[in-house]
């Protein structure tokens, strides 16, 4: 079912009208529950889902048994439409199980729920209200952590309490612990001022998205066995999502947070996996002069009519303050030599020289057309005649983020440089509007453009003579990312 969605700017969902109490639910929802063992907790989760105020005919629960021994079984108290499915072939762990459950479900909305959550009676309805207002939201469910041991609660008693609207009385609020994300949510006005880093608060215990958005994002990264929720949050952001924390309802998380048990080791496991996939989250990115699996920016240069200056421009990009960039040179690139002629008389000599110059540089690609990578946050188009400096990429990204822009054009010697935010372009394309309607845009020229673009005006080795500017750009980018 489609939803008439308004255009929201950045992560400001304030203009949305959340349906009031007299609303009429229309969207079906599939509650996907990855589970491995702990039948006792699953029984409580399903008992609480059986007492939801959301219409039973629009709700299904899909439990993905991720290799439990003995296999999980359906308890007596459960939603009317509940089934246990097996993961699809080729993987295991939470992310793969979630993808498997999504593929084997039918709902308009996917609500991912941990198998150790006891949800309040309106937990599903509270999230679904938002999805009736717009179809590109990632709604985050609220919860508190409580001490729990097997047998502390009877599923029938829990079901009765939730059904009566008294789930809050099942545990002592004062002895429970909040989610770590609440500090960020409070500091950013409920994420409305969080902009391009709102995704970092997505946690797997309870969140929901429209099926269209789930599919547009590519689903969860099944190669990340721990920390996949953060990577999925980034994928949703790149697909144009707006992140909404829903605190109108809540849930009890039965037991401590996963990372609390083996915190240091869990962080060490997740850090490089997230850093490789999420450019603007791990502070290691600006400090470490190395390439990463997902670059911060795709730099595109039209190299048709290639000249020696293009090689210098690419060198400046690669040696700049942001090493994790990928440069695509566009042109009609020649194939292998055919026929016999003097090599210096080759009409495609300059193009061949460029191909050979960067043959061993994995950060440089040659193509006839540029195909945007949905994982890369920025696309920066640079004219062939421009003279980028070591801080060009860092300065452009910092300016765009500092001014909350989805599109930035800077007048530079040699032509206009254009930065486009992938997340803004994805949302704009979905809504059929311009980027300036969802993130804002700016065009900078004159003296101000020189400072914003940090373009070189002279010649020489790009690795020398720019240390002060390079350090300044790194500091500016670091401050913006910290915000």
Coordinates of C-alpha atoms in Angstrom, one line a residue:
X1 CA 0.0 0.0 0.0
X2 CA 1.4 3.4 -1.0
X3 CA 1.6 6.4 1.3
X4 CA 1.4 10.1 0.2
X5 CA 4.6 11.3 1.7
X6 CA 5.6 15.0 2.2
X7 CA 9.2 16.2 1.5
X8 CA 11.2 16.5 4.7
X9 CA 14.5 18.4 5.0
X10 CA 17.5 16.8 6.5
X11 CA 16.3 14.7 9.5
X12 CA 13.7 17.2 10.6
X13 CA 10.5 15.2 10.8
X14 CA 8.7 18.0 12.7
X15 CA 6.4 18.9 9.8
X16 CA 4.9 15.4 9.8
X17 CA 1.4 15.0 11.1
X18 CA 1.3 11.8 13.1
X19 CA -2.1 10.2 13.0
X20 CA -4.3 11.0 16.1
X21 CA -6.2 8.6 18.2
X22 CA -9.1 8.4 15.8
X23 CA -6.9 7.1 13.0
X24 CA -7.7 4.0 10.9
X25 CA -4.8 1.7 10.4
X26 CA -4.3 0.5 6.8
X27 CA -0.8 -0.8 6.6
X28 CA 0.0 -4.4 7.3
X29 CA 3.1 -5.1 9.4
X30 CA 5.4 -8.1 9.6
X31 CA 7.2 -8.4 12.9
X32 CA 10.5 -10.2 12.1
X33 CA 12.1 -11.9 15.1
X34 CA 15.5 -13.5 14.7
X35 CA 16.0 -16.0 17.5
X36 CA 18.6 -18.5 18.6
X37 CA 17.6 -20.5 21.7
X38 CA 16.1 -19.0 24.8
X39 CA 12.6 -20.3 24.3
X40 CA 11.5 -18.8 27.6
X41 CA 12.2 -15.2 26.4
X42 CA 10.7 -15.8 23.0
X43 CA 7.5 -17.0 24.8
X44 CA 7.3 -13.6 26.6
X45 CA 7.9 -11.7 23.4
X46 CA 5.2 -13.5 21.5
X47 CA 2.8 -13.2 24.5
X48 CA 3.2 -9.4 24.5
X49 CA 2.7 -9.3 20.7
X50 CA -0.5 -11.2 21.1
X51 CA -1.9 -8.3 23.3
X52 CA -1.2 -5.4 20.8
X53 CA -3.7 -2.8 20.1
X54 CA -2.8 -2.8 16.4
X55 CA -5.4 -4.8 14.4
X56 CA -4.7 -8.5 14.6
X57 CA -5.7 -8.9 10.9
X58 CA -2.9 -6.5 9.9
X59 CA -0.1 -8.1 12.0
X60 CA 2.0 -11.2 11.4
X61 CA 4.9 -12.5 13.5
X62 CA 7.7 -14.3 11.7
X63 CA 10.2 -16.0 14.0
X64 CA 13.5 -16.9 12.2
X65 CA 15.0 -19.9 14.1
X66 CA 18.7 -19.4 13.5
X67 CA 19.9 -22.9 14.2
X68 CA 18.5 -23.4 17.7
X69 CA 19.0 -26.8 19.4
X70 CA 16.5 -28.0 20.2
X71 CA 14.5 -26.2 17.5
X72 CA 12.2 -23.4 18.7
X73 CA 8.5 -24.1 19.0
X74 CA 5.4 -21.8 18.9
X75 CA 4.0 -21.2 22.4
X76 CA 0.3 -21.3 23.1
X77 CA 0.0 -17.5 23.6
X78 CA 1.0 -15.8 20.4
X79 CA -0.4 -13.5 17.6
X80 CA -3.1 -15.0 15.4
X81 CA -0.7 -15.1 12.5
X82 CA 2.6 -16.4 13.7
X83 CA 5.0 -18.9 12.1
X84 CA 8.5 -20.1 12.5
X85 CA 10.8 -20.1 9.4
X86 CA 14.3 -21.2 8.7
X87 CA 17.0 -18.8 7.5
X88 CA 17.7 -18.8 3.8
X89 CA 20.7 -20.8 2.6
X90 CA 24.1 -19.1 2.8
X91 CA 24.5 -17.4 6.1
X92 CA 23.8 -17.2 9.8
X93 CA 23.5 -14.6 12.6
X94 CA 21.1 -11.7 13.2
X95 CA 21.5 -9.8 9.9
X96 CA 21.1 -12.8 7.7
X97 CA 18.1 -14.0 9.8
X98 CA 16.5 -10.6 9.5
X99 CA 16.9 -10.6 5.7
X100 CA 15.5 -14.2 5.6
X101 CA 12.5 -13.2 7.7
X102 CA 11.8 -10.1 5.4
X103 CA 12.0 -12.3 2.3
X104 CA 9.5 -14.8 3.8
X105 CA 7.0 -12.2 5.0
X106 CA 4.2 -10.1 3.4
X107 CA 3.7 -6.9 5.4
X108 CA 3.8 -3.4 4.0
X109 CA 6.0 -2.5 7.0
X110 CA 8.8 -4.5 8.5
X111 CA 9.2 -4.3 12.3
X112 CA 12.4 -5.9 13.5
X113 CA 12.2 -7.1 17.1
X114 CA 14.7 -8.9 19.3
X115 CA 13.6 -12.2 20.8
X116 CA 14.1 -11.0 24.3
X117 CA 11.7 -8.0 24.2
X118 CA 8.5 -7.6 26.2
X119 CA 6.7 -4.8 24.4
X120 CA 3.9 -2.6 25.7
X121 CA 0.4 -3.0 24.3
X122 CA 0.7 0.0 21.8
X123 CA 4.4 -0.7 20.8
X124 CA 3.5 -1.7 17.3
X125 CA 0.7 0.8 16.8
X126 CA 2.9 3.7 18.0
X127 CA 5.5 3.0 15.4
X128 CA 3.0 2.3 12.6
X129 CA 1.4 5.7 13.1
X130 CA 4.5 7.3 11.8
X131 CA 4.6 5.0 8.8
X132 CA 1.1 6.1 7.8
X133 CA 2.5 9.7 7.6
X134 CA 5.5 8.9 5.3
X135 CA 7.0 5.9 3.7
X136 CA 10.7 6.7 4.0
X137 CA 11.0 6.7 7.8
X138 CA 13.2 4.5 10.0
X139 CA 11.3 4.5 13.3
X140 CA 13.2 3.5 16.5
X141 CA 11.3 1.7 19.3
X142 CA 11.9 2.7 22.9
X143 CA 13.1 0.3 25.6
X144 CA 14.6 -0.1 29.0
X145 CA 17.0 -2.8 30.2
X146 CA 15.9 -4.9 33.2
X147 CA 17.4 -7.8 35.1
X148 CA 15.7 -11.1 34.2
X149 CA 16.2 -14.7 34.9
X150 CA 14.3 -17.7 33.4
X151 CA 11.1 -18.2 35.2
X152 CA 10.7 -14.6 36.6
X153 CA 7.7 -14.1 34.5
X154 CA 4.8 -16.4 33.3
X155 CA 3.8 -15.8 29.7
X156 CA 0.1 -15.9 30.7
X157 CA 0.6 -13.3 33.4
X158 CA 2.7 -11.1 31.1
X159 CA 0.0 -11.3 28.4
X160 CA -2.7 -10.4 30.8
X161 CA -0.7 -7.3 32.1
X162 CA 0.1 -6.1 28.5
X163 CA -3.6 -6.6 27.5
X164 CA -4.7 -4.5 30.4
X165 CA -2.2 -1.7 29.5
X166 CA -0.1 -2.4 32.6
X167 CA 3.1 -3.6 31.0
X168 CA 5.0 -0.8 32.7
X169 CA 4.1 -2.3 36.1
X170 CA 5.9 -5.6 35.3
X171 CA 9.4 -4.2 36.3
X172 CA 10.7 -1.4 38.5
X173 CA 11.4 1.6 36.3
X174 CA 13.9 3.1 38.7
X175 CA 16.1 -0.1 38.6
X176 CA 16.0 -0.3 34.8
X177 CA 18.6 1.2 32.5
X178 CA 18.0 3.4 29.5
X179 CA 19.4 2.9 26.0
X180 CA 22.7 4.7 25.3
X181 CA 21.2 6.4 22.3
X182 CA 18.9 8.5 24.5
X183 CA 21.8 10.9 25.2
X184 CA 22.2 11.6 21.5
X185 CA 18.5 11.8 20.9
X186 CA 18.1 14.4 23.7
X187 CA 21.1 16.4 22.5
X188 CA 19.8 16.7 19.0
X189 CA 16.2 17.7 19.7
X190 CA 14.9 14.2 19.2
X191 CA 17.2 13.7 16.2
X192 CA 15.7 16.6 14.3
X193 CA 19.0 18.4 14.3
X194 CA 21.1 15.3 13.8
X195 CA 21.2 15.6 10.0
X196 CA 23.6 13.2 8.2
X197 CA 24.6 11.3 11.3
X198 CA 21.2 10.4 12.7
X199 CA 21.6 6.9 11.5
X200 CA 24.1 6.1 14.2
X201 CA 21.4 5.6 16.8
X202 CA 19.6 2.8 15.0
X203 CA 19.8 -0.3 17.2
X204 CA 18.4 -3.7 16.3
X205 CA 16.2 -4.4 19.3
X206 CA 13.1 -2.6 17.9
X207 CA 12.9 -0.6 14.7
X208 CA 10.6 -0.5 11.7
X209 CA 10.8 0.6 8.0
X210 CA 8.5 0.4 5.0
X211 CA 9.3 -2.7 2.9
X212 CA 10.2 -0.4 -0.1
X213 CA 12.8 1.4 2.0
X214 CA 14.2 -1.9 3.3
X215 CA 14.6 -3.2 -0.3
X216 CA 16.0 0.1 -1.6
X217 CA 18.7 0.0 1.1
X218 CA 19.8 -3.5 0.1
X219 CA 18.7 -5.0 3.4
X220 CA 21.1 -5.8 6.2
X221 CA 24.8 -6.6 5.6
X222 CA 24.9 -10.3 6.3
X223 CA 28.7 -10.3 6.3
X224 CA 28.7 -8.2 9.5
X225 CA 27.9 -10.8 12.3
X226 CA 28.0 -8.2 15.1
X227 CA 27.2 -4.5 14.8
X228 CA 25.0 -5.0 11.7
X229 CA 22.4 -2.6 13.0
X230 CA 24.8 0.4 12.7
X231 CA 25.7 -0.6 9.2
X232 CA 22.0 -1.0 8.3
X233 CA 21.3 2.4 9.7
X234 CA 23.9 3.8 7.4
X235 CA 22.4 1.9 4.4
X236 CA 19.0 3.3 5.3
X237 CA 20.4 6.8 5.4
X238 CA 22.0 6.4 2.0
X239 CA 18.6 5.3 0.7
X240 CA 17.1 8.6 1.9
X241 CA 15.6 7.6 5.2
X242 CA 14.5 10.0 8.0
X243 CA 15.1 8.6 11.5
X244 CA 12.4 9.1 14.1
X245 CA 12.7 8.0 17.7
X246 CA 9.3 6.9 19.0
X247 CA 9.0 7.3 22.7
X248 CA 5.2 7.3 22.8
X249 CA 5.4 3.6 23.8
X250 CA 8.1 1.4 25.3
X251 CA 9.3 -2.1 25.9
X252 CA 11.3 -4.1 28.5
X253 CA 14.6 -5.7 27.3
X254 CA 14.9 -8.9 29.3
X255 CA 18.5 -8.9 30.4
X256 CA 21.5 -6.6 29.9
X257 CA 22.6 -5.1 26.6
X258 CA 24.6 -7.6 24.5
X259 CA 27.8 -5.5 24.5
X260 CA 27.8 -5.2 28.3
X261 CA 28.8 -8.9 28.7
X262 CA 32.1 -8.7 26.7
X263 CA 32.2 -5.0 25.9
X264 CA 35.8 -4.4 25.0
X265 CA 36.1 -7.4 22.8
X266 CA 32.8 -6.7 21.1
X267 CA 33.9 -3.1 20.3
X268 CA 37.2 -4.4 18.9
X269 CA 35.3 -6.8 16.7
X270 CA 32.9 -4.2 15.4
X271 CA 35.3 -1.2 14.9
X272 CA 37.1 -2.2 11.7
X273 CA 34.0 -3.6 10.1
X274 CA 32.0 -0.5 10.7
X275 CA 34.9 1.8 9.7
X276 CA 35.2 -0.1 6.4
X277 CA 31.5 0.4 5.6
X278 CA 30.5 3.7 7.2
X279 CA 32.8 6.6 6.2
X280 CA 31.6 9.3 8.7
X281 CA 31.3 7.4 11.9
X282 CA 34.6 6.0 13.1
X283 CA 37.1 8.8 14.0
X284 CA 39.9 6.6 12.7
X285 CA 38.9 7.5 9.2
X286 CA 40.4 11.1 9.1
X287 CA 43.5 10.1 11.0
X288 CA 44.6 7.0 9.2
X289 CA 46.1 7.6 5.8
X290 CA 44.8 4.5 4.1
X291 CA 42.0 3.5 1.8
X292 CA 38.8 1.9 3.0
X293 CA 36.3 -0.4 1.5
X294 CA 33.7 2.4 1.2
X295 CA 35.4 5.7 0.3
X296 CA 34.2 9.0 1.7
X297 CA 33.7 10.5 -1.8
X298 CA 33.6 9.5 -5.4
X299 CA 35.5 12.2 -7.4
X300 CA 34.5 12.3 -11.1
X301 CA 36.6 14.0 -13.7
X302 CA 35.7 14.2 -17.4
X303 CA 39.1 13.4 -19.0
X304 CA 38.1 13.5 -22.6
X305 CA 40.8 15.4 -24.5
X306 CA 43.1 14.3 -21.7
X307 CA 46.1 16.6 -20.9
X308 CA 49.0 16.4 -18.5
X309 CA 47.2 18.6 -16.0
X310 CA 44.7 15.8 -15.3
X311 CA 47.4 13.6 -13.9
X312 CA 48.5 16.3 -11.6
X313 CA 44.9 17.0 -10.5
X314 CA 44.4 13.3 -9.7
X315 CA 47.7 13.2 -7.7
X316 CA 46.5 16.2 -5.7
X317 CA 43.3 14.4 -4.8
X318 CA 45.0 11.2 -3.8
X319 CA 47.7 13.0 -1.7
X320 CA 45.1 15.2 0.0
X321 CA 43.8 15.5 3.6
X322 CA 41.2 12.8 2.8
X323 CA 43.0 9.7 1.5
X324 CA 39.8 7.5 1.3
X325 CA 38.6 8.9 -2.0
X326 CA 38.0 7.1 -5.3
X327 CA 38.6 8.9 -8.6
X328 CA 36.7 8.0 -11.8
X329 CA 38.2 9.4 -15.0
X330 CA 35.6 9.5 -17.8
X331 CA 36.6 9.1 -21.4
X332 CA 36.6 7.0 -24.5
X333 CA 39.5 4.8 -23.3
X334 CA 41.5 2.9 -26.0
X335 CA 41.9 -0.8 -26.0
X336 CA 45.0 -2.8 -26.9
X337 CA 47.1 -1.6 -29.8
X338 CA 46.1 -2.9 -33.2
X339 CA 48.2 -2.6 -36.3
X340 CA 51.8 -1.5 -36.5
X341 CA 52.8 2.2 -36.1
X342 CA 55.3 4.3 -34.3
X343 CA 54.2 4.6 -30.7
X344 CA 54.8 8.3 -30.5
X345 CA 52.4 8.8 -33.5
X346 CA 49.5 7.1 -31.7
X347 CA 46.5 9.5 -31.9
X348 CA 45.4 8.2 -28.5
X349 CA 48.8 8.6 -26.9
X350 CA 47.7 11.0 -24.0
X351 CA 44.9 8.7 -23.0
X352 CA 47.3 5.7 -23.0
X353 CA 49.7 7.6 -20.9
X354 CA 47.0 8.3 -18.3
X355 CA 46.0 4.6 -18.3
X356 CA 49.5 3.6 -17.7
X357 CA 50.2 6.2 -15.1
X358 CA 47.4 5.0 -12.8
X359 CA 47.4 1.3 -13.7
X360 CA 48.7 0.3 -10.3
X361 CA 46.5 2.8 -8.3
X362 CA 43.4 1.0 -7.1
X363 CA 41.7 4.3 -6.1
X364 CA 41.5 5.4 -9.8
X365 CA 39.1 3.9 -12.2
X366 CA 38.6 4.5 -16.0
X367 CA 35.0 4.5 -17.4
X368 CA 32.9 5.9 -20.3
X369 CA 30.1 6.8 -17.9
X370 CA 29.9 7.2 -14.1
X371 CA 27.5 4.9 -12.2
X372 CA 26.9 6.2 -8.6
X373 CA 27.7 3.8 -5.8
X374 CA 24.8 4.0 -3.3
X375 CA 27.2 3.2 -0.4
X376 CA 29.4 6.3 -1.0
X377 CA 28.1 9.4 0.8
X378 CA 29.3 12.1 -1.6
X379 CA 29.9 12.5 -5.4
X380 CA 32.2 15.4 -6.3
X381 CA 32.4 16.3 -10.0
X382 CA 35.6 18.3 -10.8
X383 CA 36.2 19.9 -14.2
X384 CA 39.4 18.7 -16.0
X385 CA 40.8 22.2 -15.9
X386 CA 40.4 22.7 -12.2
X387 CA 43.4 22.7 -9.9
X388 CA 42.3 20.8 -6.7
X389 CA 44.4 21.3 -3.6
X390 CA 45.2 18.8 -0.9
X391 CA 42.2 20.0 1.2
X392 CA 39.6 20.2 -1.6
X393 CA 37.6 17.2 -0.6
X394 CA 37.8 17.9 3.1
X395 CA 36.7 21.5 2.7
X396 CA 33.8 20.7 0.4
X397 CA 32.5 18.0 2.7
X398 CA 32.9 20.1 5.8
X399 CA 31.1 23.1 4.2
X400 CA 28.2 20.9 3.0
X401 CA 27.8 19.4 6.4
X402 CA 28.3 22.6 8.3
X403 CA 25.6 24.3 6.2
X404 CA 23.3 21.2 6.0
X405 CA 23.5 21.0 2.2
X406 CA 22.5 18.2 -0.2
X407 CA 24.0 20.0 -3.2
X408 CA 26.9 22.4 -3.3
X409 CA 28.4 24.1 -6.3
X410 CA 31.6 26.1 -6.1
X411 CA 33.0 28.4 -8.8
X412 CA 36.6 27.4 -9.3
X413 CA 39.3 28.3 -11.7
X414 CA 38.6 26.0 -14.7
X415 CA 34.9 25.5 -14.0
X416 CA 32.2 24.8 -11.4
X417 CA 32.8 22.0 -8.9
X418 CA 29.7 20.1 -7.7
X419 CA 29.2 18.1 -4.6
X420 CA 26.1 15.9 -4.3
X421 CA 25.0 14.1 -1.2
X422 CA 23.9 10.5 -2.1
X423 CA 21.3 10.3 0.6
X424 CA 19.7 13.6 -0.5
X425 CA 19.6 12.5 -4.1
X426 CA 18.0 9.2 -3.2
X427 CA 15.2 10.9 -1.2
X428 CA 14.7 13.5 -3.8
X429 CA 14.4 10.8 -6.5
X430 CA 11.9 8.9 -4.4
X431 CA 9.7 11.9 -3.8
X432 CA 10.1 13.3 -7.4
X433 CA 11.5 16.7 -6.2
X434 CA 14.7 18.6 -6.4
X435 CA 17.5 18.0 -3.9
X436 CA 17.1 21.5 -2.5
X437 CA 13.6 20.4 -1.3
X438 CA 15.0 17.8 1.0
X439 CA 18.4 19.0 2.1
X440 CA 19.1 22.4 0.7
X441 CA 21.6 23.6 -1.9
X442 CA 24.1 26.5 -2.3
X443 CA 26.1 28.0 -5.0
X444 CA 29.3 29.7 -3.9
X445 CA 31.5 32.1 -6.0
X446 CA 34.0 34.9 -5.7
X447 CA 36.5 35.0 -2.9
X448 CA 34.4 32.8 -0.7
X449 CA 34.6 30.0 -3.3
X450 CA 38.4 30.0 -2.9
X451 CA 38.2 29.3 0.8
X452 CA 35.4 26.7 0.4
X453 CA 36.9 24.8 -2.4
X454 CA 40.6 25.1 -1.4
X455 CA 41.8 25.0 -5.0
X456 CA 45.4 25.4 -5.8
X457 CA 46.4 28.5 -7.9
X458 CA 50.0 27.6 -8.6
X459 CA 52.0 24.6 -9.8
X460 CA 54.4 22.2 -8.1
X461 CA 54.4 19.0 -6.1
X462 CA 51.0 18.5 -4.5
X463 CA 52.7 16.9 -1.5
X464 CA 54.6 20.0 -0.5
X465 CA 53.8 23.6 0.5
X466 CA 50.3 22.8 1.8
X467 CA 50.9 21.4 5.3
X468 CA 49.2 24.2 7.1
X469 CA 46.1 24.1 4.9
X470 CA 46.0 20.3 5.0
X471 CA 46.1 20.3 8.8
X472 CA 43.5 23.1 9.0
X473 CA 41.2 21.1 6.7
X474 CA 41.6 17.9 8.7
X475 CA 40.8 19.9 11.9
X476 CA 37.7 21.4 10.3
X477 CA 36.5 18.0 9.0
X478 CA 37.1 16.4 12.5
X479 CA 35.1 19.1 14.2
X480 CA 32.2 18.7 11.8
X481 CA 32.2 14.9 12.2
X482 CA 32.3 15.3 16.0
X483 CA 29.2 17.5 15.8

